[in-house]
């Protein structure tokens, strides 16, 4: 029987106006689907006119300017509907969804749906639950004592996964997908008997523990920062934009 990491996977990634899930906006997104290792991936892309200026710092990361997005981007409301519908289709097929640092991308999508569609991300998965695989959470749990950063670029280098065109949503999604396959093979003895549904539940616990550990480190170092323990989606805040 084929292990989940050798079977069909989808991956989701966004590029944004910034790093605040409550106020920043999606400017591009991609879903990548691969039926088996080595097969040609299918990529669906969206380009969004966010309706607000894109900070220079964000443009420096992903290269998307106000002018380009205003000329080529679509309005957010239909795009967010299409993305949610696409993710729901994968959930209905029980196809795991790879999302690097899931609480960021999925929460941002949820806030965009609330902002533009008077909806929420959860409602799309009432019939079939989302099965998320987060390479950041998996790596931090499976190789917790390894030193160094764990960004997508760093993890791809460590697991020898090709990342071409970093900070393009499609490229990052594909690299995240390949990264999860590499993690599965590296830690096969610990992962092959777990189903994606079981892993989804376990990652909720693992991420919470990781967040508490980071919070303790911030407290000891005097850093005034709060780490959210929720995964893969943060609850709505009353003050959300």
Tab-separated table of C-alpha atoms in Angstrom:
chain	number	residue	atom	x	y	z
A	1	UNK	CA	0.000	0.000	0.000
A	2	UNK	CA	1.344	3.442	-0.985
A	3	UNK	CA	2.314	5.677	1.946
A	4	UNK	CA	0.616	9.063	2.054
A	5	UNK	CA	3.849	10.893	1.250
A	6	UNK	CA	4.204	8.917	-1.989
A	7	UNK	CA	0.591	9.532	-3.014
A	8	UNK	CA	-1.484	12.491	-4.197
A	9	UNK	CA	-0.786	15.799	-2.468
A	10	UNK	CA	-1.905	19.392	-2.933
A	11	UNK	CA	-0.128	22.505	-1.666
A	12	UNK	CA	-1.224	26.098	-1.040
A	13	UNK	CA	0.775	29.302	-0.720
A	14	UNK	CA	0.190	33.057	-0.790
A	15	UNK	CA	2.123	36.266	-1.287
A	16	UNK	CA	0.858	39.227	0.701
A	17	UNK	CA	1.109	42.909	1.553
A	18	UNK	CA	2.755	42.057	4.886
A	19	UNK	CA	2.861	39.680	7.835
A	20	UNK	CA	-0.167	40.737	9.916
A	21	UNK	CA	-2.973	38.247	9.265
A	22	UNK	CA	-5.582	40.655	10.656
A	23	UNK	CA	-4.824	43.652	8.432
A	24	UNK	CA	-2.681	42.546	5.485
A	25	UNK	CA	-4.034	41.222	2.195
A	26	UNK	CA	-3.344	38.484	-0.322
A	27	UNK	CA	-1.829	39.685	-3.613
A	28	UNK	CA	-1.185	36.293	-5.189
A	29	UNK	CA	-1.927	32.667	-4.400
A	30	UNK	CA	-1.356	29.247	-5.892
A	31	UNK	CA	-2.521	25.675	-5.448
A	32	UNK	CA	-0.245	22.917	-6.731
A	33	UNK	CA	-1.453	19.339	-7.181
A	34	UNK	CA	0.780	16.322	-7.784
A	35	UNK	CA	-0.659	12.820	-8.116
A	36	UNK	CA	2.607	10.978	-7.399
A	37	UNK	CA	6.312	11.760	-6.980
A	38	UNK	CA	7.952	12.687	-10.266
A	39	UNK	CA	4.696	13.391	-12.088
A	40	UNK	CA	4.047	16.786	-13.599
A	41	UNK	CA	2.352	19.117	-11.090
A	42	UNK	CA	-0.804	21.038	-11.969
A	43	UNK	CA	-0.660	24.668	-10.870
A	44	UNK	CA	-3.580	27.070	-10.422
A	45	UNK	CA	-2.618	30.697	-9.835
A	46	UNK	CA	-4.470	33.816	-8.756
A	47	UNK	CA	-3.327	37.438	-8.945
A	48	UNK	CA	-5.225	39.892	-6.741
A	49	UNK	CA	-5.666	43.641	-6.701
A	50	UNK	CA	-5.826	44.026	-2.905
A	51	UNK	CA	-7.486	47.438	-2.956
A	52	UNK	CA	-4.738	48.934	-0.817
A	53	UNK	CA	-1.149	50.046	-1.451
A	54	UNK	CA	1.527	47.360	-1.428
A	55	UNK	CA	4.377	48.420	0.862
A	56	UNK	CA	7.794	48.674	-0.754
A	57	UNK	CA	9.121	46.102	1.710
A	58	UNK	CA	6.569	43.554	0.475
A	59	UNK	CA	7.275	44.333	-3.182
A	60	UNK	CA	10.979	43.825	-2.469
A	61	UNK	CA	10.158	40.271	-1.372
A	62	UNK	CA	7.763	39.066	-4.080
A	63	UNK	CA	8.262	41.648	-6.834
A	64	UNK	CA	4.563	42.528	-7.228
A	65	UNK	CA	4.016	46.271	-7.572
A	66	UNK	CA	0.882	48.382	-7.186
A	67	UNK	CA	0.890	49.153	-10.905
A	68	UNK	CA	1.160	45.488	-11.902
A	69	UNK	CA	-1.590	44.380	-9.521
A	70	UNK	CA	-3.946	47.183	-10.503
A	71	UNK	CA	-3.453	46.350	-14.169
A	72	UNK	CA	-3.495	42.545	-13.959
A	73	UNK	CA	-4.997	41.579	-10.607
A	74	UNK	CA	-8.610	40.570	-10.036
A	75	UNK	CA	-10.924	41.857	-7.320
A	76	UNK	CA	-10.525	39.885	-4.078
A	77	UNK	CA	-14.123	38.677	-3.582
A	78	UNK	CA	-14.329	36.181	-6.485
A	79	UNK	CA	-10.729	35.093	-6.016
A	80	UNK	CA	-11.203	34.195	-2.347
A	81	UNK	CA	-14.324	32.235	-3.243
A	82	UNK	CA	-12.422	30.309	-5.925
A	83	UNK	CA	-9.512	29.522	-3.602
A	84	UNK	CA	-11.803	28.263	-0.836
A	85	UNK	CA	-13.752	26.197	-3.345
A	86	UNK	CA	-10.522	24.683	-4.675
A	87	UNK	CA	-9.324	23.740	-1.188
A	88	UNK	CA	-12.726	22.276	-0.356
A	89	UNK	CA	-12.540	20.057	-3.450
A	90	UNK	CA	-9.237	18.600	-2.265
A	91	UNK	CA	-10.701	18.034	1.192
A	92	UNK	CA	-13.663	16.213	-0.368
A	93	UNK	CA	-11.193	13.907	-2.153
A	94	UNK	CA	-9.319	13.364	1.147
A	95	UNK	CA	-6.210	14.765	-0.507
A	96	UNK	CA	-3.795	16.223	2.083
A	97	UNK	CA	-3.014	19.920	1.719
A	98	UNK	CA	0.562	21.044	2.335
A	99	UNK	CA	0.828	24.559	3.787
A	100	UNK	CA	4.146	25.878	5.051
A	101	UNK	CA	3.451	27.810	8.281
A	102	UNK	CA	-0.253	27.052	7.900
A	103	UNK	CA	-1.554	29.483	10.572
A	104	UNK	CA	-0.338	32.387	8.461
A	105	UNK	CA	-1.710	31.493	5.015
A	106	UNK	CA	-4.936	29.841	6.168
A	107	UNK	CA	-5.764	32.561	8.701
A	108	UNK	CA	-5.084	35.256	6.121
A	109	UNK	CA	-7.422	33.470	3.693
A	110	UNK	CA	-10.061	33.223	6.419
A	111	UNK	CA	-9.837	36.971	7.097
A	112	UNK	CA	-10.099	37.744	3.393
A	113	UNK	CA	-13.222	35.575	3.138
A	114	UNK	CA	-14.751	37.354	6.121
A	115	UNK	CA	-13.786	40.740	4.677
A	116	UNK	CA	-14.991	40.197	1.117
A	117	UNK	CA	-17.478	37.314	1.270
A	118	UNK	CA	-19.064	37.647	4.737
A	119	UNK	CA	-17.996	34.036	5.204
A	120	UNK	CA	-15.301	32.038	6.968
A	121	UNK	CA	-12.864	29.341	5.919
A	122	UNK	CA	-14.325	26.777	8.324
A	123	UNK	CA	-17.695	26.703	6.585
A	124	UNK	CA	-16.066	25.261	3.469
A	125	UNK	CA	-14.977	22.165	5.388
A	126	UNK	CA	-18.148	21.280	7.246
A	127	UNK	CA	-18.739	18.215	5.018
A	128	UNK	CA	-15.097	17.122	4.605
A	129	UNK	CA	-12.398	18.288	7.032
A	130	UNK	CA	-9.204	19.838	5.772
A	131	UNK	CA	-6.136	17.611	6.209
A	132	UNK	CA	-3.150	19.911	6.584
A	133	UNK	CA	0.514	18.920	6.488
A	134	UNK	CA	2.795	21.724	7.660
A	135	UNK	CA	6.483	21.041	6.900
A	136	UNK	CA	7.577	23.605	9.492
A	137	UNK	CA	5.677	21.873	12.300
A	138	UNK	CA	6.701	18.408	11.108
A	139	UNK	CA	10.386	19.295	10.887
A	140	UNK	CA	10.454	21.020	14.288
A	141	UNK	CA	8.888	17.952	15.896
A	142	UNK	CA	10.830	15.253	14.062
A	143	UNK	CA	14.245	16.950	14.316
A	144	UNK	CA	13.663	19.234	17.268
A	145	UNK	CA	17.253	19.569	18.460
A	146	UNK	CA	18.752	20.655	15.137
A	147	UNK	CA	20.193	24.157	15.268
A	148	UNK	CA	19.468	26.822	12.694
A	149	UNK	CA	16.595	28.598	11.018
A	150	UNK	CA	13.613	26.742	9.589
A	151	UNK	CA	12.317	28.964	6.820
A	152	UNK	CA	11.202	27.337	3.575
A	153	UNK	CA	14.547	28.194	1.992
A	154	UNK	CA	16.459	26.709	4.928
A	155	UNK	CA	14.375	23.524	5.020
A	156	UNK	CA	14.712	23.016	1.269
A	157	UNK	CA	18.484	23.328	1.577
A	158	UNK	CA	18.569	20.887	4.502
A	159	UNK	CA	16.405	18.250	2.783
A	160	UNK	CA	17.932	18.863	-0.676
A	161	UNK	CA	14.677	20.042	-2.249
A	162	UNK	CA	14.861	22.347	-5.251
A	163	UNK	CA	13.353	25.802	-4.732
A	164	UNK	CA	13.364	27.844	-7.932
A	165	UNK	CA	11.935	31.352	-7.830
A	166	UNK	CA	11.419	31.704	-4.084
A	167	UNK	CA	8.582	34.037	-3.009
A	168	UNK	CA	6.506	33.127	-6.016
A	169	UNK	CA	3.364	31.443	-4.666
A	170	UNK	CA	3.505	28.579	-7.166
A	171	UNK	CA	7.204	27.927	-6.655
A	172	UNK	CA	6.890	28.015	-2.866
A	173	UNK	CA	3.847	25.722	-2.895
A	174	UNK	CA	5.626	23.163	-5.087
A	175	UNK	CA	8.748	23.271	-2.919
A	176	UNK	CA	6.632	22.798	0.223
A	177	UNK	CA	4.961	19.776	-1.351
A	178	UNK	CA	8.299	18.219	-2.274
A	179	UNK	CA	9.587	19.058	1.195
A	180	UNK	CA	6.797	17.043	2.830
A	181	UNK	CA	7.627	14.080	0.596
A	182	UNK	CA	11.282	14.391	1.643
A	183	UNK	CA	10.305	14.566	5.326
A	184	UNK	CA	8.140	11.482	4.908
A	185	UNK	CA	11.007	9.495	3.431
A	186	UNK	CA	13.580	10.770	5.956
A	187	UNK	CA	11.356	9.860	8.921
A	188	UNK	CA	9.477	6.959	7.347
A	189	UNK	CA	9.699	4.750	10.420
A	190	UNK	CA	7.885	7.392	12.462
A	191	UNK	CA	5.385	8.568	9.853
A	192	UNK	CA	4.426	5.737	7.518
A	193	UNK	CA	1.893	4.186	9.892
A	194	UNK	CA	0.119	7.480	10.522
A	195	UNK	CA	-2.723	8.641	8.312
A	196	UNK	CA	-2.946	12.286	7.178
A	197	UNK	CA	-5.960	12.694	9.493
A	198	UNK	CA	-3.942	11.415	12.460
A	199	UNK	CA	-1.043	13.666	11.514
A	200	UNK	CA	-3.346	16.670	11.284
A	201	UNK	CA	-4.493	16.070	14.857
A	202	UNK	CA	-0.969	15.464	16.113
A	203	UNK	CA	0.332	18.655	14.517
A	204	UNK	CA	-2.208	20.637	16.509
A	205	UNK	CA	-0.538	19.367	19.686
A	206	UNK	CA	3.001	19.636	18.332
A	207	UNK	CA	2.534	23.233	17.175
A	208	UNK	CA	1.064	24.263	20.527
A	209	UNK	CA	4.077	22.804	22.340
A	210	UNK	CA	6.460	24.501	19.912
A	211	UNK	CA	4.681	27.824	20.385
A	212	UNK	CA	4.834	27.549	24.172
A	213	UNK	CA	8.551	26.826	23.960
A	214	UNK	CA	9.117	29.875	21.763
A	215	UNK	CA	6.999	31.993	24.084
A	216	UNK	CA	9.109	30.903	27.046
A	217	UNK	CA	12.268	31.850	25.140
A	218	UNK	CA	10.828	35.290	24.319
A	219	UNK	CA	9.915	35.788	27.975
A	220	UNK	CA	13.409	34.865	29.164
A	221	UNK	CA	15.015	37.199	26.616
A	222	UNK	CA	12.690	40.083	27.417
A	223	UNK	CA	11.101	40.146	23.964
A	224	UNK	CA	7.570	41.631	24.103
A	225	UNK	CA	6.018	39.230	21.607
A	226	UNK	CA	3.068	36.860	21.932
A	227	UNK	CA	3.137	33.491	20.180
A	228	UNK	CA	-0.199	32.027	19.093
A	229	UNK	CA	-0.667	28.332	19.863
A	230	UNK	CA	-3.562	27.731	17.447
A	231	UNK	CA	-3.010	25.567	14.364
A	232	UNK	CA	-3.786	25.428	11.472
A	233	UNK	CA	-6.170	28.396	11.805
A	234	UNK	CA	-6.235	31.169	14.358
A	235	UNK	CA	-9.602	32.124	15.841
A	236	UNK	CA	-11.199	35.340	14.700
A	237	UNK	CA	-10.392	38.425	16.731
A	238	UNK	CA	-13.181	40.921	17.452
A	239	UNK	CA	-10.918	43.712	16.147
A	240	UNK	CA	-10.110	42.026	12.816
A	241	UNK	CA	-10.123	44.482	9.898
